[in-house]
Coordinates of C-alpha atoms in Angstrom, one line a residue:
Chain A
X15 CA 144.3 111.1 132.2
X16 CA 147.5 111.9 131.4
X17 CA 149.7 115.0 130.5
X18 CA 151.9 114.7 127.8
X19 CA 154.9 117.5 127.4
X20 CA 157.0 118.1 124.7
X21 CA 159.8 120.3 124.3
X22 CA 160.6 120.6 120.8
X23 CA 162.5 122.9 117.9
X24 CA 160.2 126.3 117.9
X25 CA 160.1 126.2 113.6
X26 CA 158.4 122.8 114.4
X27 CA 155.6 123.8 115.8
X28 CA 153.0 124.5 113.3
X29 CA 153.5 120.3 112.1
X30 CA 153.1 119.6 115.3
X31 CA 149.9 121.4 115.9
X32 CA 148.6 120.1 113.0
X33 CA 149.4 116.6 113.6
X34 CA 147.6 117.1 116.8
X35 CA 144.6 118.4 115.6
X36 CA 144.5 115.8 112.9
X37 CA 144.7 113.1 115.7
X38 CA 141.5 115.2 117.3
X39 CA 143.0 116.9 120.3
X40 CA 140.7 119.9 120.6
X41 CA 143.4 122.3 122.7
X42 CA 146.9 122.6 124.2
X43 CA 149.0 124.9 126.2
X44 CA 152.7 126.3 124.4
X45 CA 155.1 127.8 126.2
X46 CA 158.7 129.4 125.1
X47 CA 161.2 128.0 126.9
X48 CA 165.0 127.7 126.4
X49 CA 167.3 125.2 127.6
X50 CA 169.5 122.6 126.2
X51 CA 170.4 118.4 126.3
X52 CA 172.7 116.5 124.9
X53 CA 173.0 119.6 122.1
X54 CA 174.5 121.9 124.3
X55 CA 175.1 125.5 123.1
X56 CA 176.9 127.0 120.5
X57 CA 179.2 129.9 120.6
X58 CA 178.1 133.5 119.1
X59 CA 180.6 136.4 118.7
X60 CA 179.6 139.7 119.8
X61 CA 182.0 143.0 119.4
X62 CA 185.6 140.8 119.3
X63 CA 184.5 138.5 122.5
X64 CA 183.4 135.1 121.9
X65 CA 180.3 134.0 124.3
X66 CA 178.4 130.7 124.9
X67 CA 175.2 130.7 124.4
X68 CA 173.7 127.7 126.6
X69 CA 170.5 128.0 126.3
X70 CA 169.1 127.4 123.1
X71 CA 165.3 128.4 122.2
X72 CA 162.5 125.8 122.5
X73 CA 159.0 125.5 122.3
X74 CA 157.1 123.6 124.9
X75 CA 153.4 122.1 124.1
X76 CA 151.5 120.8 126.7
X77 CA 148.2 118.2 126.5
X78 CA 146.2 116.6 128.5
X79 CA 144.6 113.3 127.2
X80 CA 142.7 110.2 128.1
X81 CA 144.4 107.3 128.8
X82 CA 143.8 105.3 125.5
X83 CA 145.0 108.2 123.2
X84 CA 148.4 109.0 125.3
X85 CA 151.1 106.6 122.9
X86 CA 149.1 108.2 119.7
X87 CA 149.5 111.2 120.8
X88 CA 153.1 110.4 121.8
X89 CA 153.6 109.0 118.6
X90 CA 151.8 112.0 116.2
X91 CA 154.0 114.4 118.1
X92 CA 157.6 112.3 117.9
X93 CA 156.7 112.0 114.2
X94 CA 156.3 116.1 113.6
X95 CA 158.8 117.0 115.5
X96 CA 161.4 115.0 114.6
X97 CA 164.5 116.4 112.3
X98 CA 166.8 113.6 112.6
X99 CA 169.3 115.8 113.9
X100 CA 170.3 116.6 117.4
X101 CA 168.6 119.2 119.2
X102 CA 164.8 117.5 118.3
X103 CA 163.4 117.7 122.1
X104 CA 162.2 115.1 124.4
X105 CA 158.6 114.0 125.6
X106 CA 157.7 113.4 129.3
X107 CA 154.3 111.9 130.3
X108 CA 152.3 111.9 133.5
X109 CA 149.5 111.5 135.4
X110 CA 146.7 113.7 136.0
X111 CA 144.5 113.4 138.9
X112 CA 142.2 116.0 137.8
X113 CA 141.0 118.8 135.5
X114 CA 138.2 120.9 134.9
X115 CA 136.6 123.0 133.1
X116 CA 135.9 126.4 134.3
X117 CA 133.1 127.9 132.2
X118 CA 130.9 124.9 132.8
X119 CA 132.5 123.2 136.1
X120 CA 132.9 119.8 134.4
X121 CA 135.6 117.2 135.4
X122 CA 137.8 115.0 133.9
X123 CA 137.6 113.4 130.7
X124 CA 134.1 115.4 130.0
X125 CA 136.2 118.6 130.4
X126 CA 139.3 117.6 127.9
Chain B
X1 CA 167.4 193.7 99.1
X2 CA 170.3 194.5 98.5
X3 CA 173.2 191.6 98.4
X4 CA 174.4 191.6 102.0
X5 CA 170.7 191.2 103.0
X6 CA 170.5 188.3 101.2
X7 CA 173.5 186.7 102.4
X8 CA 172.7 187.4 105.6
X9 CA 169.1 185.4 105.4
X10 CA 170.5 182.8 103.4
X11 CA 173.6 181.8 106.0
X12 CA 170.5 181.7 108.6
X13 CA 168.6 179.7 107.0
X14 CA 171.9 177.5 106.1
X15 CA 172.9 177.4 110.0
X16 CA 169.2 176.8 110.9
X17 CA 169.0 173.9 108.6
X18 CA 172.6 172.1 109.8
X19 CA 171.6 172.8 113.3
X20 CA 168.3 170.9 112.9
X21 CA 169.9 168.1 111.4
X22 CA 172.5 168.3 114.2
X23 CA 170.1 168.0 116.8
X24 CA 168.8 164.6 115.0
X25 CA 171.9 163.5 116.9
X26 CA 170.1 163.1 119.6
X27 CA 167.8 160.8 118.7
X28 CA 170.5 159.3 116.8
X29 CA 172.3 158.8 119.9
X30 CA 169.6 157.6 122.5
X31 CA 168.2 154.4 120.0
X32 CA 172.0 153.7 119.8
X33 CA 172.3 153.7 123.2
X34 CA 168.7 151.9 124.0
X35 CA 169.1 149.3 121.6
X36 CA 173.3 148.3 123.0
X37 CA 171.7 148.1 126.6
X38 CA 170.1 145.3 128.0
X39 CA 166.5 146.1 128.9
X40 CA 166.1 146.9 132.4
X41 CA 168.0 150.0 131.8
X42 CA 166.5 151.4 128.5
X43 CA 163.9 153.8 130.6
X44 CA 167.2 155.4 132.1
X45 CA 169.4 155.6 129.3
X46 CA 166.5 157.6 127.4
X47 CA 166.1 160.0 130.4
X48 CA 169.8 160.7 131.0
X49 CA 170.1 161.3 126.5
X50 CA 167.1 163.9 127.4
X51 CA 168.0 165.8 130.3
X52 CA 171.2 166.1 128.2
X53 CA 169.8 168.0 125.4
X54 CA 167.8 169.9 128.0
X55 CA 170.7 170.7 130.8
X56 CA 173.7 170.7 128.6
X57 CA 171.6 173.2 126.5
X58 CA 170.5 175.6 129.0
X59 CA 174.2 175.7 131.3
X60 CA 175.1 176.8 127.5
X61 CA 172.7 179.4 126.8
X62 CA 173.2 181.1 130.7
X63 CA 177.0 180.6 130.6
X64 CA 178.9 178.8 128.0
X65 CA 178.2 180.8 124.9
X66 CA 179.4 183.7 126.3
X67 CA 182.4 182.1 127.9
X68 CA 183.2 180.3 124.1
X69 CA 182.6 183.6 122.2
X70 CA 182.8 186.9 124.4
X71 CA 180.0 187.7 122.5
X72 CA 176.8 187.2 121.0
X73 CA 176.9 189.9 118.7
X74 CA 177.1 188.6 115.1
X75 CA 177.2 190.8 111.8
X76 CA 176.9 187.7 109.1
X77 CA 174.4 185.8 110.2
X78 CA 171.6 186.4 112.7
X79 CA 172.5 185.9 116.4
X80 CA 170.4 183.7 117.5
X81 CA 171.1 181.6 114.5
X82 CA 174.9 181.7 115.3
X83 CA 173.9 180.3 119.4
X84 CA 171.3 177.8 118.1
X85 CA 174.1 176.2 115.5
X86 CA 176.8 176.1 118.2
X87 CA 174.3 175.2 120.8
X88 CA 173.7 171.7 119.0
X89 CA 176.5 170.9 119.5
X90 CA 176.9 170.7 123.2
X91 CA 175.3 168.0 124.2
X92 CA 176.7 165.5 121.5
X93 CA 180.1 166.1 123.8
X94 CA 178.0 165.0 127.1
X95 CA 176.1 162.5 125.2
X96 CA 179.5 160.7 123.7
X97 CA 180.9 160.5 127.7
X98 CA 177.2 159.2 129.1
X99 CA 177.0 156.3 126.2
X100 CA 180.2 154.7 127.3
X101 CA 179.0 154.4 131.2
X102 CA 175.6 153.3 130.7
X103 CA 174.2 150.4 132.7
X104 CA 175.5 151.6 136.2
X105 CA 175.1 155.5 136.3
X106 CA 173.0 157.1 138.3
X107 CA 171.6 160.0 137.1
X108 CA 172.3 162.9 139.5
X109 CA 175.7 162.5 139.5
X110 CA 176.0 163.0 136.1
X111 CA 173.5 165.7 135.5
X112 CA 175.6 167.9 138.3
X113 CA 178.6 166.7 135.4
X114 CA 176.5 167.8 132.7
X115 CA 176.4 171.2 133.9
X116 CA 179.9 171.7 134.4
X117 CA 180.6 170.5 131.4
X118 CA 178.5 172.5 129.6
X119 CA 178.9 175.8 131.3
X120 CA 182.8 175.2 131.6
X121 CA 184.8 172.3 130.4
X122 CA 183.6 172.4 126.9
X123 CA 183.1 176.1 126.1
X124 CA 186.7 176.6 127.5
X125 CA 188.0 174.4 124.6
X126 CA 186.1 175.9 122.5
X127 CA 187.2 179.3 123.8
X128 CA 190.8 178.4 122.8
X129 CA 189.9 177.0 119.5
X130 CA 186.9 178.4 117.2
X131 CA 186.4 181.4 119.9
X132 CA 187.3 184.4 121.9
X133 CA 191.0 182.7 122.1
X134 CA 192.3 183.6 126.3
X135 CA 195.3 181.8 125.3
X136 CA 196.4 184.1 122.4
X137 CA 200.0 184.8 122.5
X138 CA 200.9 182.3 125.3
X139 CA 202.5 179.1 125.0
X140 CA 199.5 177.2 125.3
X141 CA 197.5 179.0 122.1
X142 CA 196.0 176.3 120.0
X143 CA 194.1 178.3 118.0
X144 CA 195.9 177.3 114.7
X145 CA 195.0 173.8 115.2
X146 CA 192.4 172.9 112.4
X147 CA 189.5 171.3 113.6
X148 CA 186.7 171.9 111.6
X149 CA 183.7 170.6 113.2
X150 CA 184.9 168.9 116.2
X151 CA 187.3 165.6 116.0
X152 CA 189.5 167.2 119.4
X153 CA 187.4 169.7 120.2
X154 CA 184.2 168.1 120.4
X155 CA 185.0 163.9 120.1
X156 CA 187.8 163.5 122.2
X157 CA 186.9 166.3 124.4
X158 CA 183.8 164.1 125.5
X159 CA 185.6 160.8 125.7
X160 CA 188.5 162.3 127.5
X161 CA 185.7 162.9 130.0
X162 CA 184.5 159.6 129.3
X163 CA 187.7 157.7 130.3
X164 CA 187.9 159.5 133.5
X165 CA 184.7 158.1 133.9
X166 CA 185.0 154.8 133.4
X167 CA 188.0 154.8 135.2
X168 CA 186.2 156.1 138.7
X169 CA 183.2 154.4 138.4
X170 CA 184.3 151.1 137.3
X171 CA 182.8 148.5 134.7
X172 CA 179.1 147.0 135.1
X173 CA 178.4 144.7 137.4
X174 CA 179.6 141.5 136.0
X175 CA 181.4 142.1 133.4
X176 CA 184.5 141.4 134.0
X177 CA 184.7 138.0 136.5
X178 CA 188.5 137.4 137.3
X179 CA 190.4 137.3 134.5
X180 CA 187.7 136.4 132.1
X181 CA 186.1 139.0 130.2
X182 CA 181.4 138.5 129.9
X183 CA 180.1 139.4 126.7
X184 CA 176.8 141.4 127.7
X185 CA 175.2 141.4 124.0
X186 CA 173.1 144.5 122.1
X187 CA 169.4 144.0 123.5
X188 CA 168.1 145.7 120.1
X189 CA 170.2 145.4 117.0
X190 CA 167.2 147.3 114.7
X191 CA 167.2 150.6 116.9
X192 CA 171.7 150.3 117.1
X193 CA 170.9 150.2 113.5
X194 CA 168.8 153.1 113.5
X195 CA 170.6 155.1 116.2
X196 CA 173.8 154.9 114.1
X197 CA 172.3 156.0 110.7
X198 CA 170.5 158.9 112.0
X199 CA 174.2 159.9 113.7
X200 CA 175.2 159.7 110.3
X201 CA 172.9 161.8 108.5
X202 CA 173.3 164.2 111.7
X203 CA 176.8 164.1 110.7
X204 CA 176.2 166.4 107.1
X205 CA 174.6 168.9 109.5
X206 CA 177.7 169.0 112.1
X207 CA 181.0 168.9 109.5
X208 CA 178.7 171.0 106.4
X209 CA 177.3 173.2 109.1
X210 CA 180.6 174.6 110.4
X211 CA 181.4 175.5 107.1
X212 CA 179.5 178.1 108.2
X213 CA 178.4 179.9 105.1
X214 CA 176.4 179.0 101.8
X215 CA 175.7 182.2 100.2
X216 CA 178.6 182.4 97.6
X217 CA 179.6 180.1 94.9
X218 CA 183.0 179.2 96.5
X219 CA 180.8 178.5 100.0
X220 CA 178.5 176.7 98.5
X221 CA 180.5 174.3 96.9
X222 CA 183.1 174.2 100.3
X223 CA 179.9 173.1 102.0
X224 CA 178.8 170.5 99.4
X225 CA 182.7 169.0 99.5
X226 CA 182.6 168.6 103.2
X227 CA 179.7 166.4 103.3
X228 CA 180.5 165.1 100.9
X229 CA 183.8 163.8 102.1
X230 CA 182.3 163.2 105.3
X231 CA 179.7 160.7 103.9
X232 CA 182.8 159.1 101.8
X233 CA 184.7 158.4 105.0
X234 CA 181.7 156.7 106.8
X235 CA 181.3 154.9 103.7
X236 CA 184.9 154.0 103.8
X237 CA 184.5 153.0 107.5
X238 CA 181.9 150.8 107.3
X239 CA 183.8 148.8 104.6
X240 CA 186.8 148.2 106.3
X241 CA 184.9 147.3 109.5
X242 CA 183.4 144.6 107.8
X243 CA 185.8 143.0 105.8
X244 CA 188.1 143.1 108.9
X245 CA 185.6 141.2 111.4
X246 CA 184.5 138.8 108.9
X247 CA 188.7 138.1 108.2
X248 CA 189.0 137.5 111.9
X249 CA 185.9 135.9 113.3
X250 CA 183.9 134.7 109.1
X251 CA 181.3 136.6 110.6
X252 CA 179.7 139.9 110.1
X253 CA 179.1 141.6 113.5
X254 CA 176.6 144.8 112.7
X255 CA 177.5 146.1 115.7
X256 CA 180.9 146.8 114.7
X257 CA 179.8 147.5 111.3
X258 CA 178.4 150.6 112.4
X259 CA 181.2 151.4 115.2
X260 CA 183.4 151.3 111.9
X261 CA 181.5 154.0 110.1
X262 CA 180.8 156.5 113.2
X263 CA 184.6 156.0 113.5
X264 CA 185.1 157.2 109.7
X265 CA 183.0 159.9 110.2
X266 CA 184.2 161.4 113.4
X267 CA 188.7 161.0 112.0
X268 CA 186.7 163.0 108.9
X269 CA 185.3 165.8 111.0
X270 CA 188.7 167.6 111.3
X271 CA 189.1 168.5 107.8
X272 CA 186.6 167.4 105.7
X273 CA 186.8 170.5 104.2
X274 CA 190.5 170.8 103.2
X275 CA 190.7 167.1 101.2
X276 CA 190.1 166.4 97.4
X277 CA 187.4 163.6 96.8
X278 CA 189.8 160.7 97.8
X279 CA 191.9 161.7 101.0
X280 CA 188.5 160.5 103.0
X281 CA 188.9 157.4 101.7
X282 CA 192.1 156.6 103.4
X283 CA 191.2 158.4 106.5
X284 CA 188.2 156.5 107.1
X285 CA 189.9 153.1 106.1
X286 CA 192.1 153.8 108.9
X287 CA 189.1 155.3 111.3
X288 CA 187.4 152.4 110.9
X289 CA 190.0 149.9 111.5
X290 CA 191.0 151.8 114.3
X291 CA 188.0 151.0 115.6
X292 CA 188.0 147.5 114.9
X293 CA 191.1 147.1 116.9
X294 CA 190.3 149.3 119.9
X295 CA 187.4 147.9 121.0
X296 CA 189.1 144.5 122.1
X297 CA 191.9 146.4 123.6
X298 CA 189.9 148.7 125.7
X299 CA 188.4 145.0 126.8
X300 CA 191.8 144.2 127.8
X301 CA 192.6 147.1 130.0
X302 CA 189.2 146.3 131.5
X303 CA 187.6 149.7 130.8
X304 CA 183.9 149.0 130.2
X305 CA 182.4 150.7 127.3
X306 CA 179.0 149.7 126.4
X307 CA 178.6 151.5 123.2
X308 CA 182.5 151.5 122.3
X309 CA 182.3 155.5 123.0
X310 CA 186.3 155.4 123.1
X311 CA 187.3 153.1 119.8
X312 CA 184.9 155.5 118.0
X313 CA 185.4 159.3 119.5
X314 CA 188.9 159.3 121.3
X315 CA 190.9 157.2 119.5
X316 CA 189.3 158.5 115.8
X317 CA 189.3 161.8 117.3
X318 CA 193.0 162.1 117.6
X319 CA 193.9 160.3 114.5
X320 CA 191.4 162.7 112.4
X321 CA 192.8 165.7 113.8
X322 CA 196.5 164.5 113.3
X323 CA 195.2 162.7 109.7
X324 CA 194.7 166.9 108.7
X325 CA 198.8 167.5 109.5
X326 CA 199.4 164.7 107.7
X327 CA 197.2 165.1 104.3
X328 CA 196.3 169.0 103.7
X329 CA 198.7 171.3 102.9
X330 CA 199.0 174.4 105.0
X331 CA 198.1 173.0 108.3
X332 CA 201.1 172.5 110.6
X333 CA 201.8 169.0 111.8
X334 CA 203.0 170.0 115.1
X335 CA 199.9 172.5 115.4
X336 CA 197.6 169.6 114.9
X337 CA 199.7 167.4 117.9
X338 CA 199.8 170.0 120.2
X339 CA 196.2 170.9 120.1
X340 CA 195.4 167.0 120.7
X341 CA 197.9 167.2 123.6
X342 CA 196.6 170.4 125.1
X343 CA 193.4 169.5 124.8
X344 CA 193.4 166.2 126.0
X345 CA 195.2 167.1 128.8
X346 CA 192.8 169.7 130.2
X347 CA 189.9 167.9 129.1
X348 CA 191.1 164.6 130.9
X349 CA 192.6 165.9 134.1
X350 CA 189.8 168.6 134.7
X351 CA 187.0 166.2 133.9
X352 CA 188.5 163.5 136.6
X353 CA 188.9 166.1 139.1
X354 CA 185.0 166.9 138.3
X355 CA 183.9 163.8 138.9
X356 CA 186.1 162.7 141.5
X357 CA 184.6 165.4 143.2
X358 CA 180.9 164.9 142.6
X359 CA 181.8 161.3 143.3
X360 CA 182.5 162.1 146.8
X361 CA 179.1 163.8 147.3
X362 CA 176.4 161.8 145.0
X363 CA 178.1 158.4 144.2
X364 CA 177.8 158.3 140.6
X365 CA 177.9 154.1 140.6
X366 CA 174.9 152.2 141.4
X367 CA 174.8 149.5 143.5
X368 CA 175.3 145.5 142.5
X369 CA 171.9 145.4 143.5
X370 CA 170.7 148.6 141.8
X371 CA 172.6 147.4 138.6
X372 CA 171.0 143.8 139.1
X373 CA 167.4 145.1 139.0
X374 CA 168.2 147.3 136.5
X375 CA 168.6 151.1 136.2
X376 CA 164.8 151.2 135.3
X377 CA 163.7 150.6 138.2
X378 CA 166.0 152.3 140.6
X379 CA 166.2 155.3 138.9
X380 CA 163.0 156.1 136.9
X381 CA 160.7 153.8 138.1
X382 CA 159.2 153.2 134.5
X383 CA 160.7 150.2 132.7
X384 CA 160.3 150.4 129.0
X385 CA 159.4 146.8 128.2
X386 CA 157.2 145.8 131.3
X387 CA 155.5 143.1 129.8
X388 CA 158.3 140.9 128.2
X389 CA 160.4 138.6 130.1
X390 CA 163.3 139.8 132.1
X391 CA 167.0 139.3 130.9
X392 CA 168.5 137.0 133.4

C-alpha cells in the first residue's frame, strides 16, 4: 500500500476529486494547509504598510492505494491539478504498513 | 393642546428618536472594533464596548449630568428626554479612546478610566461648552466656541485620552520589531464594513440630534440640513479616501475607505448646521485625506492604533472645529482655536494623569504572554471563534 499526498491550488480541487473518483478511488482525506515552494509569497497592502504574505493557501488530499494503482493515481492527480503556472503543488508518495477499517476491523487492501 | 404642548411632545419624540439612533453607535463601534482585531481578542473587545455603554452611562446619570448642566430641570422638552439624548453620547467619547488600545488592555484598568471619564473629564468639557459654563467671564471661557455635536468636545476629547493612552501603555506586542513596522491585518473586513456604516447612520442621530428641536418650520429644516450635510461629508470622505490609496498603492484598501468617511463625518460634526449644501464637501475632502495621511504617520511615531482612532477623531476633530472659523460666518476664528487648545489641553494632560495613576495600581497592559494567547482568554475566558484555527 501506499499513501499518496498532494498539496495542490484549493480552486483545484473539485477536478481533482473527480479525476479520482473516475480512476475508482472510493475515499480520501483533505486538509487546508498553507505554505509555499518555489512560488514564494506575494506582498498585500494593509492601512499604508506593505506586508508579505508567505504562506499562501493550499489544499492537501490524502489517499491510500494499492500498490498497482499508485503511478495512476499519481498521474490522474498531476493531470487535474496542473495549471501550468507556478504555484501547482507537489506529490509525495510512501509506504503504508497498515490500515484498517474500523466499523468492520478489516486490514489492508480489504479495508481501502 | 394648545401649541406649546405640542412642541413640547414633538421635541421628545425628536430627541428620543436621535438618541436611539445615537446609541446604534454602539454596535456600530464594537463590529468595527471586532472585525480590525485579530481573533483571540474579539470576546474582550465586545465586553470592554459593553461595560462602556453600561458604566460610562451610569457614572453619568449619578454624577456627570448634573456636573454638565447644574440641572435637570428642562422647560422645552421633557427631562428625561433631555438626560437620555445627552446620555448617548458619553460613551461614544470612552468608546473612541478604548478602540485605539485594543489587543493589550486589560479590562479593570480601563473600566476604573471609564468612570472617571464619565463622571468628570467629559462632563467638565461639556460644562464649559453646551452647559452650566464655570468658566464664564474668566480667561479660559470657551463657551463661544461652536461645536455643534461634538468634533472638540466629544472626538478629540476621547482621543486626547486616547493618545495618553497609547503613549503609557505602549503598542501590541509585536508590532513594532526594531525599526521595522508588522502589519497585523483586519481579522473581519464584513463586520469593519458593517461597524462603520451603522457609525454612519448613528451619525444623523448625533449632528441632527443636537439640533435640538424639530417642532418649527425653521427647526425642522435646520435639522434636515445638518444631516444632510453630515451624510455629504462622509460621502465626500469616502471618495477622497479611495482615490488617494488607489493613487499611492493601485489598490483599494476598504479599510481606509471607511477610516476616510468616519473622518468626513466627525470634521462635519462641528458645524453641520451653519454650511450651505456644498461647504461639506470640501471639509470632508480634506477629513478624509487627513485621514489618509495620518494613519502612516502615527505608524512612524510608533503609536499603535488598531482602529486608526487618532487619524479619524483627533486629528478630524481639530480640523472640523477650526474648518467652522474658517467657512461660516459669525463664528470667531480665534474662538474656534482656543477652544481646540483649551480643550485639548485639559483633556490630554488630565486624562494622562488618570491613567498614569490607575496604571500604578491595576497595570492597564497585559502581558507578552497574556497578549500572545490572546485577550480572550486571559480576560474573559470565552473566545468567540473556539472552533476555527488560531492566528499564529
Amino acid at each position: 500500500m501506499k499513501k499518496i499526498e498532494a498539496v495542490i491550488k484549493p480552486f483545484k480541487l473539485e477536478d481533482v476529486k473527480d479525476a479520482l473518483a473516475e480512476a475508482g478511488i472510493t475515499g480520501m482525506t483533505v486538509t487546508e494547509v498553507k505554505g509555499y515552494g518555489r512560488q514564494q509569497g506575494h506582498s498585500e497592502l494593509y492601512r499604508g504598510a506593505e506586508y508579505v504574505v508567505d504562506f499562501l493557501p493550499k489544499v492537501k488530499i490524502e489517499v491510500v492505494v494499492s500498490e498497482n494503482d499508485t503511478d495512476m493515481v499519481v498521474e490522474k492527480i498531476t493531470e487535474a491539478a496542473r495549471t501550468g503556472k507556478i504555484g501547482d503543488g507537489k506529490i509525495f508518495v510512501s509506504n503504508i504498513d497498515k490500515t484498517i477499517r474500523i466499523r468492520t476491523g478489516e486490514e489492508d487492501e480489504e479495508a481501502l | 393642546m394648545n401649541a406649546g404642548d405640542l412642541s413640547y411632545i414633538l421635541d421628545t419624540f425628536f430627541l428620543l428618536f436621535a438618541m436611539t439612533l445615537i446609541i446604534f453607535m454602539v454596535p456600530g463601534f464594537a463590529m468595527l472594533e471586532a472585525g480590525i482585531v485579530r481573533t483571540k481578542n474579539v470576546s474582550a473587545v465586545l465586553t470592554v464596548n459593553t461595560m462602556i455603554y453600561a458604566v460610562a452611562s451610569m457614572a453619568f446619570l449619578l454624577i456627570g449630568y448634573q456636573l454638565a448642566f447644574g440641572t435637570w430641570e428642562n422647560d422645552s422638552v421633557s427631562k428625561w428626554a433631555a438626560f437620555l439624548f445627552q446620555m448617548a453620547f458619553v460613551g461614544k467619547t470612552v468608546n473612541i479612546m478604548s478602540g485605539g488600545v485594543s489587543e493589550r488592555t486589560r479590562i479593570i484598568p480601563l473600566m476604573i478610566f471609564t468612570v472617571l471619564m464619565a463622571a468628570v473629564i467629559y462632563p467638565l468639557v461639556v460644562n464649559w461648552t453646551w452647559g452650566a459654563n464655570m468658566l464664564e467671564g474668566t480667561l479660559l471661557d470657551i463657551s463661544s466656541m461652536h461645536d455643534l455635536a461634538g468634533s472638540t468636545v466629544i472626538h478629540s476629547t476621547g482621543a486626547w485620552a486616547l493618545l495618553a493612552a497609547i503613549m503609557i501603555i505602549g503598542p501590541r506586542k509585536g508590532r513594532y520589531v526594531g525599526d521595522q513596522i508588522r502589519v497585523i491585518p483586519a481579522s473581519n473586513i464584513p463586520l469593519v464594513t458593517l461597524g462603520a456604516m451603522v457609525l454612519w447612520i448613528g451619525w444623523f442621530g448625533f449632528n441632527g440630534g443636537s439640533v435640538g428641536s424639530i417642532s418649527s418650520k425653521e427647526s425642522a429644516d435646520a435639522v434636515a440640513l445638518t444631516i444632510m450635510n453630515t451624510n455629504t461629508a462622509g460621502l465626500a470622505g469616502a471618495i477622497v479616501a479611495a482615490v488617494i490609496v488607489y493613487i499611492q498603492y493601485k489598490k483599494f484598501d476598504i479599510t481606509m475607505i471607511l477610516n476616510g468617511a468616519l473622518g468626513g463625518l466627525v470634521a462635519i460634526t462641528a458645524g453641520a448646521d451653519l454650511f450651505d449644501i456644498y461647504t461639506p464637501i470640501l471639509i470632508g475632502l480634506i477629513g478624509g485625506a487627513l485621514v489618509v495621511f495620518a494613519v502612516p504617520l502615527f505608524d512612524r511615531f510608533r503609536l499603535d492604533d488598531p482602529v486608526g482612532a487618532l487619524s479619524v477623531h483627533l486629528v478630524n476633530g481639530i480640523w472640523g472645529t477650526i474648518a467652522v472659523g474658517i467657512f461660516a460666518e459669525d463664528v470667531s476664528f480665534a474662538a474656534q482655536v482656543k477652544g481646540v487648545v483649551v480643550v485639548g489641553v485639559f483633556a490630554f494632560v488630565v486624562s494622562y494623569i488618570a491613567i498614569y495613576a490607575i496604571d500604578k495600581i491595576v497595570r492597564f497592559r497585559a502581558s507578552d504572554d497574556e497578549q500572545m494567547e490572546g485577550m480572550d482568554v486571559s480576560e474573559c475566558g470565552v473566545e468567540s471563534y473556539p472552533e476555527f484555527k488560531r492566528a499564529f
